[in-house]
Amino acid sequence: MYGSASTHDIPTQAATGLENEDPILLAEFEARIARGEKIEPTDWMPQLYRKQLTRMIEQHAHSEIIGSLPEGTWITRAPGFRRKMAQMAKVQDEVGHAQLLYSAAETLGKTREQMLSDLVNGKSKYSNVFNYPTPTWADSNVISWLIDAGAIVNQMANAKGSYGPYCRALDRICAEEAFHLKYGHDAVVHMATGTPIQRKMMQEALNRWWPAIMTFFGPSDKMSVHTEILMRWKVKMATNDACRQQFLDMYVPKIWEIGLTLPDPNLRKNEDGVWEFSEPDWEDFKRVINGDGPCNAERIAVRRAAEENGAWVRRAMQQPQARYVRPLA
Amino acid sequence: MLFSFDPRISRLELPESAPPPPDKAALDQFPTYEVFHQRKENTAYVYVGPVHAPEADVAFLFGKEQFSRRFPCTGMWVVPTEAIRVTEYGDDQQSVYDRLPLLPADALTTADAAGLEAYDIFHLKKRGKAHTHVGQVQAASPEAALQAAKAAFGDQRPVVNVWVIRSADLLRSDDDDRDMWTTTPDKKYREAIAYKVQDRIDRFKQER
Ligand SMILES: [Fe+2]
Ligand SMILES: [Fe+2]
Ligand SMILES: [Fe+2]
């Protein structure tokens, strides 16, 4: 799920620091990217490139691991054995994505230990949509289908980016996501075309999630020097607005065709083929991403408990040389 | 106490808020191993990615879980990251073998057969793609192995980067254990193709 250069951050106007870089190395680096070649970990790269990519891949990894929590809680309560198996397989995939992405981020110099610490101490962020709850099975289905759909829009774009290890991880991730999307769509269609109660449950879940989905790709990019550089370096592959438009174009018709409605009276495609919609509440987005959402505390607490409960296993494994010794007397 | 919609989480009685824990210690997550897989019988082993593990056997288990869970696989190799001798990276279109400093000839030939060891050689053909196994050479050191690899495989191009691994450092799946890779086809629910939703949508549209 969920990679994007600015999905999880409010854009800032920080200095680029480019004036401190070696101009010859910088020109070679930019020429390589312009030729369509990927950057590999031991290549020279500007500080800004390293910093932005680390942050982006790390946040992507955190989003996978935290994103598996709301769906994970539904494994035991999923209706029927087959759905339990499929939900479990999907959640396992998401955790695997986190593993791949943490390793890709590590190639840039930040350790996995530090990333996991920064997740629980709040120094780094994850996709804000996971700070909302999944009170029903239908909410879990909305995540499986539409949050994954949004994630796939991001991931397909980022897979064409310039950093080799991230591309390798994303190729694998995208291949696995094909199942998530179909599985999620199947689950939503099943509910929406089922009994009146199932249908109502799905509609209500969609109504709850739609505002968060509309913020998924982040606020409109201010076309700053920063954004321009990151796009030239193929760190950021598409603007947030372009991703949102692509998502609406692909999925709103699929939502409408199964008779569901969306809770935004202004949502429509205009004559120019551009989707119009009510501006999401970015103040609320800021408030939630900064910690004051319905599930922020729960997500971090559960993640932290998992780390603490697994500590003895890691400690035990770090002593493979320990040998059995028979008591003397 | 933390309240959750998931009763099992409420039952954990987690505190509503707590001061952040101290940062993790170094190596809390173990060192890394690099994993190669074989997707089909009689094809070359290809690099798939790293895993964190306390030792090679565990790395193999993690690698199997991570990289063979969802896709066909007929064999797997793991190696400690530190055991890989990596060359410089060249441009796409070039061969890094062209840039190898020539060792004095006697450095390569004086070692008697007893001092030789097998080394496995992997080539990266294009930046952003994965290293692929090209073959084995006999040599007395990683540097000599690289020279031997140039003699044996140097006509292939492009070669953006070469990995040289002492064959003894690779932990390899055993041919006799081949049935450990056969579980994947049973789990159809993990394939996109198992979800045929269009019929249901069409029926729904007709009934409306
Ligand atoms: Fe994912
Ligand atoms: Fe997902
Ligand atoms: Fe997914």
XYZ file of C-alpha atoms and ligand atoms in Angstrom:
540
model
C 0.000 0.000 0.000
C 0.476 3.616 0.131
C 3.737 5.067 -1.149
C 3.801 8.693 -2.074
C 6.220 11.531 -1.601
C 3.720 13.661 0.229
C 0.746 11.515 1.153
C 1.497 11.547 4.814
C 3.008 14.952 5.232
C 1.931 18.485 5.002
C 4.281 19.933 2.357
C 6.920 22.242 3.741
C 9.070 24.900 2.141
C 12.462 23.617 3.269
C 15.730 24.568 1.638
C 16.922 22.150 -1.044
C 20.592 22.309 0.006
C 21.570 21.768 -3.640
C 24.049 24.644 -3.556
C 26.228 22.521 -1.241
C 26.450 19.576 -3.643
C 29.373 18.914 -5.990
C 28.140 20.314 -9.345
C 29.962 17.707 -11.475
C 28.627 14.734 -9.518
C 25.178 16.300 -9.486
C 25.228 16.721 -13.270
C 26.266 13.068 -13.756
C 23.546 11.930 -11.377
C 20.896 13.938 -13.197
C 22.139 12.776 -16.595
C 21.826 9.143 -15.491
C 18.224 9.665 -14.435
C 17.458 11.572 -17.629
C 18.808 8.616 -19.657
C 16.282 6.410 -17.859
C 18.901 4.520 -15.808
C 18.222 3.593 -12.200
C 20.280 4.718 -9.223
C 21.837 1.909 -7.160
C 22.756 2.187 -3.438
C 26.519 2.747 -3.843
C 26.088 5.540 -6.430
C 26.684 9.129 -5.424
C 23.391 10.897 -4.703
C 22.407 14.354 -3.414
C 21.483 14.602 0.285
C 17.980 15.739 -0.603
C 17.419 12.643 -2.761
C 18.598 10.338 0.022
C 16.529 12.106 2.653
C 13.277 12.257 0.678
C 13.520 8.666 -0.546
C 14.329 7.349 2.919
C 11.336 9.149 4.354
C 9.045 8.064 1.548
C 10.009 4.374 1.559
C 10.000 4.264 5.349
C 6.497 5.775 5.500
C 5.395 3.324 2.853
C 6.730 0.447 4.989
C 5.025 1.771 8.133
C 1.756 2.073 6.197
C 1.932 -1.583 5.197
C 2.528 -2.770 8.718
C -0.024 -0.459 10.373
C -2.468 -0.995 7.482
C -2.474 -4.701 8.216
C -3.931 -4.034 11.695
C -7.502 -2.939 10.811
C -7.869 -5.803 8.331
C -6.058 -8.209 10.634
C -8.632 -7.767 13.378
C -11.251 -9.154 10.964
C -9.494 -12.455 10.180
C -11.226 -14.404 12.946
C -14.558 -12.692 12.326
C -14.604 -12.907 8.528
C -17.761 -14.718 7.349
C -16.834 -18.252 6.336
C -13.678 -20.320 6.176
C -12.661 -19.280 2.655
C -12.847 -15.598 3.491
C -10.843 -16.139 6.663
C -8.129 -17.839 4.620
C -8.127 -15.127 1.972
C -8.148 -12.284 4.521
C -5.244 -13.930 6.316
C -3.303 -14.314 3.064
C -3.846 -10.648 2.249
C -2.721 -9.480 5.678
C 0.354 -11.702 5.422
C 1.141 -10.112 2.048
C 0.924 -6.620 3.563
C 3.345 -7.506 6.354
C 5.650 -8.995 3.714
C 5.467 -5.693 1.824
C 6.672 -3.921 4.954
C 9.653 -6.301 5.170
C 10.612 -5.624 1.544
C 10.253 -1.884 1.963
C 12.187 -1.621 5.230
C 15.072 -3.393 3.503
C 14.871 -1.056 0.500
C 14.963 1.947 2.859
C 17.923 0.427 4.733
C 20.021 0.533 1.556
C 19.899 4.336 1.953
C 21.557 4.173 5.365
C 18.824 4.140 8.019
C 18.663 0.933 10.060
C 15.513 -1.126 10.454
C 15.934 -0.781 14.227
C 15.757 3.009 13.948
C 12.752 2.921 11.620
C 10.803 0.636 13.955
C 11.731 2.871 16.891
C 10.607 5.984 15.011
C 7.269 4.351 14.201
C 6.359 3.819 17.858
C 7.873 7.061 19.139
C 5.886 9.018 16.575
C 8.839 10.569 14.718
C 7.719 9.088 11.432
C 4.270 8.839 9.927
C 2.149 6.276 8.136
C -0.864 6.661 5.869
C -3.442 8.700 7.743
C -6.415 6.564 6.624
C -5.387 3.899 9.137
C -6.145 6.238 11.991
C -9.830 5.477 11.366
C -11.633 2.396 12.697
C -13.189 -0.609 10.969
C -16.294 -1.164 13.099
C -17.852 -3.708 10.686
C -16.807 -6.378 8.183
C -17.969 -4.017 5.433
C -15.417 -1.406 6.582
C -12.683 -4.006 6.205
C -13.963 -4.680 2.674
C -13.767 -0.982 1.826
C -10.099 -1.013 2.842
C -9.390 -4.209 0.893
C -10.867 -2.776 -2.265
C -10.584 0.997 -2.311
C -7.593 1.735 -0.081
C -5.641 -0.937 -1.906
C -6.864 0.509 -5.206
C -5.508 3.918 -4.198
C -2.276 2.297 -3.063
C -1.917 0.555 -6.401
C -2.253 3.858 -8.269
C 0.676 5.153 -6.180
C 2.739 2.007 -6.375
C 2.434 1.548 -10.129
C 3.650 5.129 -10.557
C 6.505 4.738 -8.063
C 7.643 1.458 -9.655
C 8.820 3.623 -12.559
C 10.875 5.813 -10.216
C 14.640 6.159 -10.247
C 15.808 4.179 -7.208
C 16.743 0.556 -8.017
C 15.996 -1.155 -4.664
C 12.589 0.556 -4.370
C 11.716 -0.508 -7.945
C 12.698 -4.115 -7.237
C 10.523 -4.185 -4.112
C 7.592 -2.518 -5.879
C 7.646 -4.913 -8.830
C 7.080 -7.740 -6.415
C 4.516 -5.814 -4.368
C 2.482 -4.799 -7.426
C 2.301 -8.430 -8.553
C 0.793 -9.386 -5.175
C -1.624 -6.474 -5.112
C -3.544 -7.849 -8.101
C -5.077 -10.415 -5.752
C -5.903 -7.786 -3.103
C -7.812 -5.677 -5.562
C -9.907 -8.564 -6.928
C -10.488 -9.969 -3.468
C -11.639 -6.587 -2.165
C -13.862 -5.948 -5.164
C -15.433 -9.398 -4.817
C -16.156 -8.801 -1.124
C -17.762 -5.403 -1.746
C -19.847 -6.675 -4.689
C -20.989 -9.624 -2.603
C -22.334 -7.318 0.104
C -23.725 -4.669 -2.242
C -25.677 -7.196 -4.322
C -26.769 -9.236 -1.299
C -29.657 -8.849 1.141
C -31.014 -5.380 1.975
C -29.209 -5.540 5.323
C -25.868 -6.424 3.707
C -26.372 -3.655 1.197
C -27.145 -1.109 3.885
C -24.089 -2.190 5.855
C -21.844 -1.703 2.809
C -23.340 1.696 1.973
C -22.806 2.902 5.528
C -19.194 1.719 5.544
C -18.563 3.486 2.249
C -20.096 6.685 3.640
C -17.821 6.483 6.674
C -14.684 5.915 4.587
C -15.234 8.248 1.641
C -13.893 11.448 3.288
C -10.704 9.606 4.298
C -10.350 8.087 0.828
C -10.529 11.563 -0.708
C -7.539 12.625 1.424
C -5.555 9.463 0.632
C -3.360 11.066 -2.021
C -2.626 14.143 0.078
C -3.415 17.833 -0.509
C -2.882 19.497 -3.895
C 0.817 19.879 -4.563
C 2.019 23.423 -4.370
C 4.245 23.583 -7.402
C 7.330 24.487 -5.384
C 11.000 24.209 -6.409
C 11.011 21.172 -4.171
C 8.270 19.341 -6.048
C 9.843 20.248 -9.364
C 13.218 18.782 -8.333
C 11.698 15.608 -6.875
C 9.795 15.018 -10.102
C 12.888 15.604 -12.212
C 14.769 13.087 -10.056
C 11.878 10.611 -10.417
C 11.325 10.412 -6.683
C 7.813 11.731 -7.073
C 6.263 10.299 -10.215
C 2.886 12.033 -10.362
C 1.233 14.902 -8.534
C -1.236 14.128 -5.769
C -4.033 15.594 -7.885
C -3.133 13.460 -10.904
C -3.232 10.324 -8.721
C -6.592 11.336 -7.231
C -8.067 11.965 -10.682
C -6.832 8.605 -11.930
C -8.312 6.857 -8.911
C -11.710 8.559 -9.304
C -11.742 7.759 -12.999
C -11.064 4.092 -12.436
C -13.224 3.414 -9.374
C -16.199 5.784 -9.122
C -17.891 4.077 -12.116
C -17.278 0.687 -10.512
C -18.861 1.908 -7.260
C -21.871 3.351 -9.054
C -22.466 0.280 -11.210
C -23.257 -1.832 -8.147
C -25.852 0.696 -7.027
C -23.840 2.284 -4.234
C -23.765 6.039 -3.802
C -21.020 8.381 -2.631
C -21.668 10.979 0.069
C -20.519 14.007 -1.932
C -23.222 15.922 -3.841
C -20.550 17.751 -5.871
C -18.846 14.626 -7.179
C -19.130 14.476 -10.970
C -17.063 14.307 -14.094
C -17.224 17.559 -16.061
C -17.223 18.026 -19.846
C -13.431 18.188 -19.895
C -13.225 14.750 -18.327
C -12.015 16.152 -14.996
C -13.566 14.977 -11.736
C -15.038 17.703 -9.543
C -15.611 17.140 -5.839
C -16.018 18.955 -2.543
C -12.651 19.943 -1.115
C -11.709 17.514 1.673
C -11.383 18.923 5.181
C -7.601 19.411 5.313
C -7.729 20.961 8.773
C -9.226 17.755 10.085
C -6.609 15.772 8.129
C -3.854 17.757 9.850
C -5.399 17.262 13.255
C -5.664 13.481 12.778
C -2.235 12.971 11.229
C -0.720 14.862 14.131
C -2.112 12.368 16.593
C -5.678 13.341 17.393
C -7.579 10.726 15.376
C -9.917 7.986 16.561
C -7.320 5.183 16.269
C -3.841 6.752 16.446
C -3.282 5.613 20.030
C -4.594 2.109 19.368
C -2.452 1.548 16.273
C 0.757 2.584 18.012
C -0.105 0.717 21.217
C -0.810 -2.518 19.346
C 2.352 -2.175 17.287
C 4.343 -1.522 20.428
C 2.812 -4.485 22.267
C 3.733 -6.724 19.319
C 7.342 -5.519 19.487
C 7.529 -6.026 23.241
C 5.890 -9.444 23.130
C 8.337 -10.578 20.467
C 11.449 -9.325 22.246
C 12.155 -12.604 24.064
C 12.072 -14.507 20.782
C 14.613 -12.174 19.219
C 16.793 -12.385 22.336
C 16.661 -16.174 22.277
C 17.607 -16.303 18.620
C 20.591 -14.057 19.150
C 22.249 -16.783 21.255
C 22.555 -19.673 18.820
C 25.903 -20.699 20.312
C 24.384 -21.589 23.717
C 24.879 -25.286 24.461
C 23.247 -27.699 26.836
C 25.427 -28.414 29.878
C 24.695 -31.270 32.269
C 24.783 -30.344 35.980
C 27.891 -31.546 37.754
C 26.543 -32.944 40.959
C -7.469 1.523 29.247
C -7.593 1.493 25.499
C -11.032 0.767 24.019
C -11.149 -0.858 20.591
C -13.901 -2.082 18.262
C -11.961 -5.326 18.330
C -12.757 -6.922 21.700
C -9.494 -8.845 21.627
C -7.563 -5.593 21.593
C -9.611 -4.136 24.452
C -8.824 -7.283 26.434
C -5.092 -6.592 26.109
C -5.707 -3.735 28.564
C -3.153 -1.533 26.849
C -2.583 1.877 28.411
C -4.302 4.804 26.682
C -0.956 6.528 26.387
C 2.560 5.780 27.567
C 5.924 7.496 27.227
C 7.745 6.275 24.100
C 10.045 3.277 24.674
C 13.811 3.682 24.377
C 15.254 3.221 20.871
C 16.013 -0.322 19.842
C 19.508 -1.644 20.420
C 21.806 -2.312 17.474
C 21.172 -5.701 15.823
C 17.840 -6.119 17.602
C 16.628 -7.017 14.080
C 19.590 -9.282 13.198
C 22.021 -8.957 10.276
C 20.895 -9.531 6.682
C 21.152 -12.388 4.220
C 20.601 -12.104 0.475
C 18.197 -14.535 -1.181
C 18.187 -16.032 -4.696
C 15.423 -18.165 -6.139
C 14.893 -20.441 -9.079
C 11.488 -19.889 -10.593
C 11.446 -22.963 -12.869
C 13.531 -26.136 -13.096
C 16.700 -25.720 -15.152
C 16.646 -21.924 -15.135
C 19.223 -19.603 -13.575
C 18.947 -18.516 -9.951
C 17.933 -14.870 -9.660
C 18.292 -12.421 -6.767
C 14.978 -11.723 -4.996
C 15.911 -9.603 -1.982
C 17.258 -9.523 1.574
C 15.926 -10.996 4.822
C 16.954 -10.275 8.420
C 17.912 -13.393 10.337
C 20.111 -14.592 13.197
C 21.663 -17.423 11.144
C 21.571 -19.036 7.711
C 18.963 -21.730 8.462
C 16.532 -19.157 9.778
C 17.332 -16.877 6.831
C 16.373 -19.748 4.564
C 13.023 -20.187 6.348
C 12.282 -16.457 6.199
C 13.350 -16.366 2.553
C 11.066 -19.254 1.723
C 8.145 -17.539 3.446
C 8.834 -14.129 1.935
C 9.777 -15.027 -1.630
C 8.237 -18.402 -2.491
C 4.887 -17.980 -0.735
C 3.049 -16.442 -3.634
C 4.940 -17.432 -6.771
C 6.278 -20.652 -8.272
C 9.723 -21.608 -6.975
C 11.842 -24.712 -7.426
C 14.924 -23.821 -5.411
C 16.432 -21.196 -3.100
C 19.923 -20.051 -2.027
C 20.823 -17.712 0.840
C 24.128 -16.052 1.682
C 25.243 -13.615 4.403
C 25.278 -10.106 2.900
C 28.832 -9.606 4.158
C 30.094 -12.642 2.226
C 29.379 -11.036 -1.150
C 32.260 -9.350 -2.983
C 30.696 -6.504 -5.010
C 32.335 -4.717 -7.958
C 31.743 -1.114 -8.931
C 28.523 -0.301 -10.756
C 28.869 0.679 -14.422
C 26.405 2.395 -16.754
C 23.627 0.360 -18.426
C 25.272 -0.553 -21.861
C 28.795 -1.078 -20.338
C 30.708 -4.001 -18.928
C 32.407 -3.530 -15.570
C 34.854 -6.259 -16.586
C 36.425 -3.667 -18.931
C 37.485 -1.666 -15.881
C 39.064 -4.510 -13.895
C 42.688 -3.850 -13.066
C 44.753 -6.706 -14.471
C 46.411 -8.792 -11.800
C 49.930 -10.016 -12.590
C 49.591 -13.327 -14.403
C 51.488 -15.272 -11.753
C 49.007 -14.127 -9.090
C 46.424 -16.194 -10.939
C 48.394 -19.262 -11.946
C 50.782 -19.914 -9.065
C 48.098 -21.189 -6.722
C 48.161 -24.946 -6.999
C 44.949 -26.881 -7.455
C 44.780 -27.623 -3.737
C 44.421 -23.890 -2.959
C 41.508 -23.419 -5.367
C 37.936 -23.004 -4.258
C 34.656 -22.708 -6.139
C 33.081 -19.244 -6.498
C 29.605 -18.458 -7.845
C 29.293 -15.491 -10.187
C 26.227 -13.268 -10.599
C 25.703 -10.538 -13.210
C 23.433 -7.507 -13.129
C 22.456 -6.750 -16.729
C 20.535 -3.560 -16.139
C 20.271 -1.145 -13.228
C 17.076 -1.697 -11.224
C 16.842 -5.339 -12.338
C 18.113 -8.352 -10.351
C 21.471 -10.156 -10.285
C 21.391 -13.480 -12.150
C 23.632 -16.517 -11.662
C 25.924 -17.068 -14.654
C 28.136 -19.906 -13.411
C 31.017 -21.065 -11.231
C 34.765 -20.563 -11.420
C 37.696 -22.041 -9.467
C 40.033 -19.541 -7.849
C 42.261 -18.893 -4.861
C 40.661 -15.616 -3.755
C 37.626 -13.433 -4.570
C 39.871 -11.122 -6.624
C 41.217 -14.032 -8.631
C 37.669 -15.344 -9.014
C 36.668 -12.055 -10.590
C 39.500 -12.351 -13.105
C 38.494 -15.928 -13.837
C 34.890 -14.762 -14.267
C 36.057 -12.192 -16.784
C 37.782 -14.953 -18.770
C 34.741 -17.222 -18.574
C 31.817 -14.795 -18.866
C 33.398 -11.514 -19.978
C 31.939 -11.736 -23.467
C 28.418 -11.276 -22.066
C 27.247 -7.692 -22.106
C 26.144 -5.417 -20.743
C 27.357 -6.262 -17.222
C 26.527 -3.394 -14.896
C 27.733 -5.124 -11.742
C 29.179 -8.465 -10.589
C 28.687 -10.338 -7.325
C 31.308 -12.931 -6.397
C 30.337 -15.447 -3.696
C 32.479 -18.263 -2.319
C 30.322 -21.287 -3.112
C 30.788 -22.667 0.413
C 29.067 -19.547 1.811
C 25.812 -20.234 -0.057
C 23.204 -22.296 1.765
C 21.291 -24.150 -0.941
C 17.991 -26.005 -0.947
C 18.428 -29.716 -1.517
C 17.132 -31.364 -4.681
C 15.778 -34.201 -2.530
C 13.545 -31.730 -0.682
C 11.916 -30.506 -3.854
C 8.361 -31.199 -2.641
C 8.698 -28.372 -0.118
C 7.948 -26.007 -3.028
C 4.698 -27.641 -4.118
C 2.182 -26.065 -1.720
C 1.439 -22.976 -3.779
C -1.036 -24.394 -6.328
C -3.498 -25.490 -3.589
C -4.160 -21.962 -2.447
C -6.251 -20.639 -5.313
C -7.858 -17.982 -3.117
C -4.553 -16.061 -3.292
C -4.841 -15.627 -7.047
C -6.655 -12.733 -8.688
C -8.063 -15.203 -11.199
C -10.075 -16.986 -8.480
C -12.376 -13.967 -8.161
C -14.929 -13.918 -10.967
C -17.147 -11.083 -9.913
C -18.421 -9.884 -13.283
C -21.229 -12.482 -13.502
C -22.618 -11.287 -10.224
C -22.470 -7.649 -11.299
C -24.210 -8.414 -14.600
C -26.958 -10.378 -12.857
C -27.441 -7.519 -10.392
C -27.735 -4.965 -13.199
C -30.315 -7.098 -15.036
C -32.474 -7.544 -11.965
C -32.601 -3.816 -11.276
Fe 0.644 -3.713 0.347
Fe -3.773 -2.851 1.519
Fe -2.504 -4.625 -0.627
